[in-house]
Amino acid sequence: MGALTSALHELSEGDVVGIRGPYGNWFPHEEMRGRRLLFVGGGIGMAPLRSLLDFCLDRRSDFGHIDIFYGARTPGDLCYTEEFEAWRKAPDVNLYLAVDKGDEQWKGYVGVIPRYVREVAPKAENAVAITCGPPVMIKFTLPELQQLGFTDEQIITTLEMKMKCGVGKCGRCNIGRTYVCLDGPVFTYAQIRRFPQEF
Ligand code: FES
């Protein structure tokens, strides 16, 4: 997908990889306790959501009902396919998968995630929606969530795509005075609405 991915693919067994982090803030899981959770992921945007989902499934009784909406362009673009069965079997969890374009084997939903969310209509009461994916998916999912009654404070997203250095030095991630790498990447939609128009 980019310079990092290519460099990783050029490594051989035994090569050394340095990892730094984690940096920035985290999903406010303390505030999610006892509440319904709605995960809305698109493409590789499922990666950060999955770590939170694993965390919540490990502590299943601490959280309410969980709905997982996950969409990709084609069935081959869905990640974590080997984990879907465990997600489905977890108590009080519904998994909704969607693709823009199916193939001969695909029996699931064909269409975009915002429309799927509208059709299933998860309850907003005592719920938190956590979303990550392509900007266009988030743009069209937000009005659907608002239509269902989610307030700006009940919607959380993560702006990973804005980051470069990750340590507040390069000035590539800032939106006004906010540094996504230091102050984020996790923000409520209420916070994002207060960002200057440049975003
Ligand atoms: S990513 Fe470099 S300053 Fe935030």
Short mmCIF file of C-alpha atoms and ligand atoms in Angstrom, two decimals:
data_model
loop_
_atom_site.label_atom_id
_atom_site.label_comp_id
_atom_site.label_asym_id
_atom_site.label_seq_id
_atom_site.Cartn_x
_atom_site.Cartn_y
_atom_site.Cartn_z
CA MET A 1 0.00 0.00 0.00
CA GLY A 2 2.95 2.36 0.53
CA ALA A 3 6.61 2.78 1.41
CA LEU A 4 6.33 0.97 4.76
CA THR A 5 4.43 -2.00 3.34
CA SER A 6 6.92 -2.35 0.48
CA ALA A 7 9.90 -2.17 2.85
CA LEU A 8 8.36 -4.85 5.09
CA HIS A 9 7.84 -7.14 2.11
CA GLU A 10 11.51 -6.78 1.16
CA LEU A 11 12.67 -8.11 4.55
CA SER A 12 13.89 -11.64 5.04
CA GLU A 13 13.64 -14.04 7.94
CA GLY A 14 16.01 -12.95 10.70
CA ASP A 15 15.98 -9.26 9.79
CA VAL A 16 15.41 -6.83 12.63
CA VAL A 17 12.33 -4.59 12.82
CA GLY A 18 12.07 -1.68 15.26
CA ILE A 19 8.66 -0.70 16.58
CA ARG A 20 7.93 2.44 18.57
CA GLY A 21 4.75 3.46 20.34
CA PRO A 22 1.95 3.31 21.14
CA TYR A 23 1.43 7.06 21.02
CA GLY A 24 -1.52 9.39 21.35
CA ASN A 25 -4.75 8.63 23.17
CA TRP A 26 -6.95 5.54 23.23
CA PHE A 27 -10.54 4.48 22.81
CA PRO A 28 -12.44 5.59 25.93
CA HIS A 29 -13.33 2.05 26.97
CA GLU A 30 -13.92 3.15 30.56
CA GLU A 31 -16.84 5.29 29.36
CA MET A 32 -18.16 2.47 27.18
CA ARG A 33 -18.72 0.10 30.07
CA GLY A 34 -22.32 -1.06 30.43
CA ARG A 35 -23.29 0.46 27.08
CA ARG A 36 -24.34 -0.99 23.73
CA LEU A 37 -21.51 -0.86 21.19
CA LEU A 38 -21.82 -0.32 17.48
CA PHE A 39 -18.68 -0.91 15.43
CA VAL A 40 -18.70 0.41 11.87
CA GLY A 41 -15.56 -0.46 9.91
CA GLY A 42 -14.61 -0.12 6.26
CA GLY A 43 -11.70 -1.87 4.51
CA ILE A 44 -8.44 -1.75 6.45
CA GLY A 45 -10.13 0.72 8.81
CA MET A 46 -11.21 -2.43 10.65
CA ALA A 47 -7.66 -2.80 12.04
CA PRO A 48 -7.91 -0.24 14.87
CA LEU A 49 -11.50 -1.27 15.59
CA ARG A 50 -10.54 -4.90 15.89
CA SER A 51 -8.15 -4.25 18.79
CA LEU A 52 -10.95 -2.51 20.69
CA LEU A 53 -13.38 -5.27 19.73
CA ASP A 54 -11.00 -7.95 21.04
CA PHE A 55 -10.64 -5.97 24.25
CA CYS A 56 -14.43 -5.81 24.69
CA LEU A 57 -14.95 -9.49 23.82
CA ASP A 58 -12.32 -10.46 26.41
CA ARG A 59 -14.40 -8.60 28.98
CA ARG A 60 -17.75 -9.46 27.46
CA SER A 61 -19.88 -8.98 30.57
CA ASP A 62 -18.62 -5.39 31.00
CA PHE A 63 -20.38 -4.22 27.83
CA GLY A 64 -23.91 -4.35 26.44
CA HIS A 65 -25.09 -5.72 23.10
CA ILE A 66 -22.50 -5.46 20.30
CA ASP A 67 -23.26 -4.88 16.61
CA ILE A 68 -20.36 -5.09 14.15
CA PHE A 69 -20.80 -3.66 10.67
CA TYR A 70 -17.86 -4.34 8.41
CA GLY A 71 -17.71 -3.56 4.70
CA ALA A 72 -15.15 -3.81 1.90
CA ARG A 73 -15.09 -3.44 -1.86
CA THR A 74 -15.06 -7.20 -2.57
CA PRO A 75 -15.10 -10.38 -0.42
CA GLY A 76 -11.33 -10.67 -1.03
CA ASP A 77 -10.80 -7.24 0.55
CA LEU A 78 -12.30 -8.27 3.91
CA CYS A 79 -9.63 -8.68 6.61
CA TYR A 80 -9.75 -10.94 9.69
CA THR A 81 -12.00 -13.47 7.94
CA GLU A 82 -10.62 -16.20 10.21
CA GLU A 83 -12.03 -14.36 13.23
CA PHE A 84 -15.60 -13.86 11.96
CA GLU A 85 -16.83 -17.17 13.38
CA ALA A 86 -15.60 -16.31 16.88
CA TRP A 87 -17.21 -12.86 16.65
CA ARG A 88 -20.49 -14.42 15.57
CA LYS A 89 -20.43 -16.96 18.38
CA ALA A 90 -19.66 -14.44 21.12
CA PRO A 91 -22.70 -13.84 23.35
CA ASP A 92 -25.06 -11.07 22.29
CA VAL A 93 -23.00 -10.06 19.24
CA ASN A 94 -24.29 -9.55 15.69
CA LEU A 95 -21.90 -9.39 12.74
CA TYR A 96 -23.09 -7.67 9.56
CA LEU A 97 -20.75 -8.04 6.58
CA ALA A 98 -21.19 -6.15 3.33
CA VAL A 99 -19.33 -5.83 0.04
CA ASP A 100 -19.77 -3.35 -2.79
CA LYS A 101 -19.36 -6.10 -5.34
CA GLY A 102 -19.95 -9.79 -4.58
CA ASP A 103 -18.68 -12.91 -6.35
CA GLU A 104 -20.15 -16.38 -7.02
CA GLN A 105 -19.55 -17.52 -3.43
CA TRP A 106 -20.77 -14.39 -1.68
CA LYS A 107 -24.20 -14.90 -0.09
CA GLY A 108 -24.16 -11.86 2.15
CA TYR A 109 -25.20 -8.26 1.77
CA VAL A 110 -24.19 -6.32 -1.33
CA GLY A 111 -24.21 -2.57 -0.88
CA VAL A 112 -22.56 0.19 1.04
CA ILE A 113 -22.25 0.14 4.82
CA PRO A 114 -24.22 3.37 5.53
CA ARG A 115 -27.26 1.86 3.80
CA TYR A 116 -26.86 -1.41 5.72
CA VAL A 117 -26.72 0.53 8.99
CA ARG A 118 -29.91 2.36 8.00
CA GLU A 119 -31.71 -0.92 7.21
CA VAL A 120 -30.70 -2.70 10.43
CA ALA A 121 -31.25 0.46 12.47
CA PRO A 122 -29.29 -0.30 15.67
CA LYS A 123 -30.63 1.41 18.79
CA ALA A 124 -28.95 4.62 19.88
CA GLU A 125 -30.16 4.46 23.45
CA ASN A 126 -27.24 4.02 25.86
CA ALA A 127 -25.01 3.20 22.87
CA VAL A 128 -21.63 4.27 21.53
CA ALA A 129 -20.80 4.08 17.82
CA ILE A 130 -17.14 3.59 16.92
CA THR A 131 -16.26 4.02 13.29
CA CYS A 132 -13.13 3.86 11.15
CA GLY A 133 -12.75 3.55 7.41
CA PRO A 134 -12.46 5.50 4.19
CA PRO A 135 -13.52 9.16 4.61
CA VAL A 136 -16.39 8.67 2.16
CA MET A 137 -17.79 5.84 4.29
CA ILE A 138 -17.57 7.93 7.45
CA LYS A 139 -19.13 10.92 5.68
CA PHE A 140 -22.21 8.94 4.70
CA THR A 141 -22.41 6.90 7.91
CA LEU A 142 -22.59 9.95 10.17
CA PRO A 143 -25.99 11.18 8.93
CA GLU A 144 -27.39 7.66 9.23
CA LEU A 145 -26.23 7.47 12.84
CA GLN A 146 -27.70 10.89 13.56
CA GLN A 147 -30.96 9.81 11.97
CA LEU A 148 -31.01 6.85 14.36
CA GLY A 149 -30.65 9.22 17.30
CA PHE A 150 -26.91 9.08 18.00
CA THR A 151 -25.65 12.40 19.33
CA ASP A 152 -22.25 13.85 18.36
CA GLU A 153 -20.89 12.72 21.76
CA GLN A 154 -22.01 9.14 21.10
CA ILE A 155 -19.99 8.83 17.88
CA ILE A 156 -16.26 8.11 18.05
CA THR A 157 -13.84 7.87 15.18
CA THR A 158 -10.11 7.57 14.72
CA LEU A 159 -8.19 9.76 12.29
CA GLU A 160 -5.19 7.47 11.71
CA MET A 161 -4.81 8.58 8.11
CA LYS A 162 -3.64 12.02 9.12
CA MET A 163 -0.47 10.83 10.85
CA LYS A 164 3.14 10.78 9.68
CA CYS A 165 5.86 11.06 12.37
CA GLY A 166 3.52 10.22 15.24
CA VAL A 167 5.47 12.26 17.80
CA GLY A 168 4.41 15.87 17.26
CA LYS A 169 7.45 16.94 15.23
CA CYS A 170 6.60 17.00 11.53
CA GLY A 171 3.49 19.19 11.61
CA ARG A 172 1.69 17.00 9.06
CA CYS A 173 -1.21 15.96 11.24
CA ASN A 174 -2.38 19.13 12.89
CA ILE A 175 -5.86 20.49 12.35
CA GLY A 176 -5.73 24.01 13.76
CA ARG A 177 -4.11 23.60 17.18
CA THR A 178 -4.97 19.93 17.48
CA TYR A 179 -2.27 17.37 16.74
CA VAL A 180 -3.88 14.13 15.66
CA CYS A 181 -0.77 12.18 16.71
CA LEU A 182 -0.60 13.68 20.22
CA ASP A 183 -4.19 14.68 21.06
CA GLY A 184 -5.81 11.86 19.06
CA PRO A 185 -6.15 9.85 16.96
CA VAL A 186 -9.42 9.02 18.73
CA PHE A 187 -11.99 11.84 18.77
CA THR A 188 -15.71 12.11 19.30
CA TYR A 189 -17.68 13.62 16.47
CA ALA A 190 -18.49 16.50 18.84
CA GLN A 191 -14.75 17.31 19.01
CA ILE A 192 -14.31 16.98 15.25
CA ARG A 193 -17.14 19.43 14.63
CA ARG A 194 -15.19 22.01 16.60
CA PHE A 195 -12.16 21.62 14.31
CA PRO A 196 -11.53 24.51 11.92
CA GLN A 197 -13.04 24.26 8.43
CA GLU A 198 -9.71 23.13 6.93
CA PHE A 199 -10.51 19.57 7.98
S1 FES B 1 2.26 13.19 12.70
FE1 FES B 1 3.97 14.51 12.76
S2 FES B 1 3.31 16.12 14.06
FE2 FES B 1 1.71 14.68 14.14
#
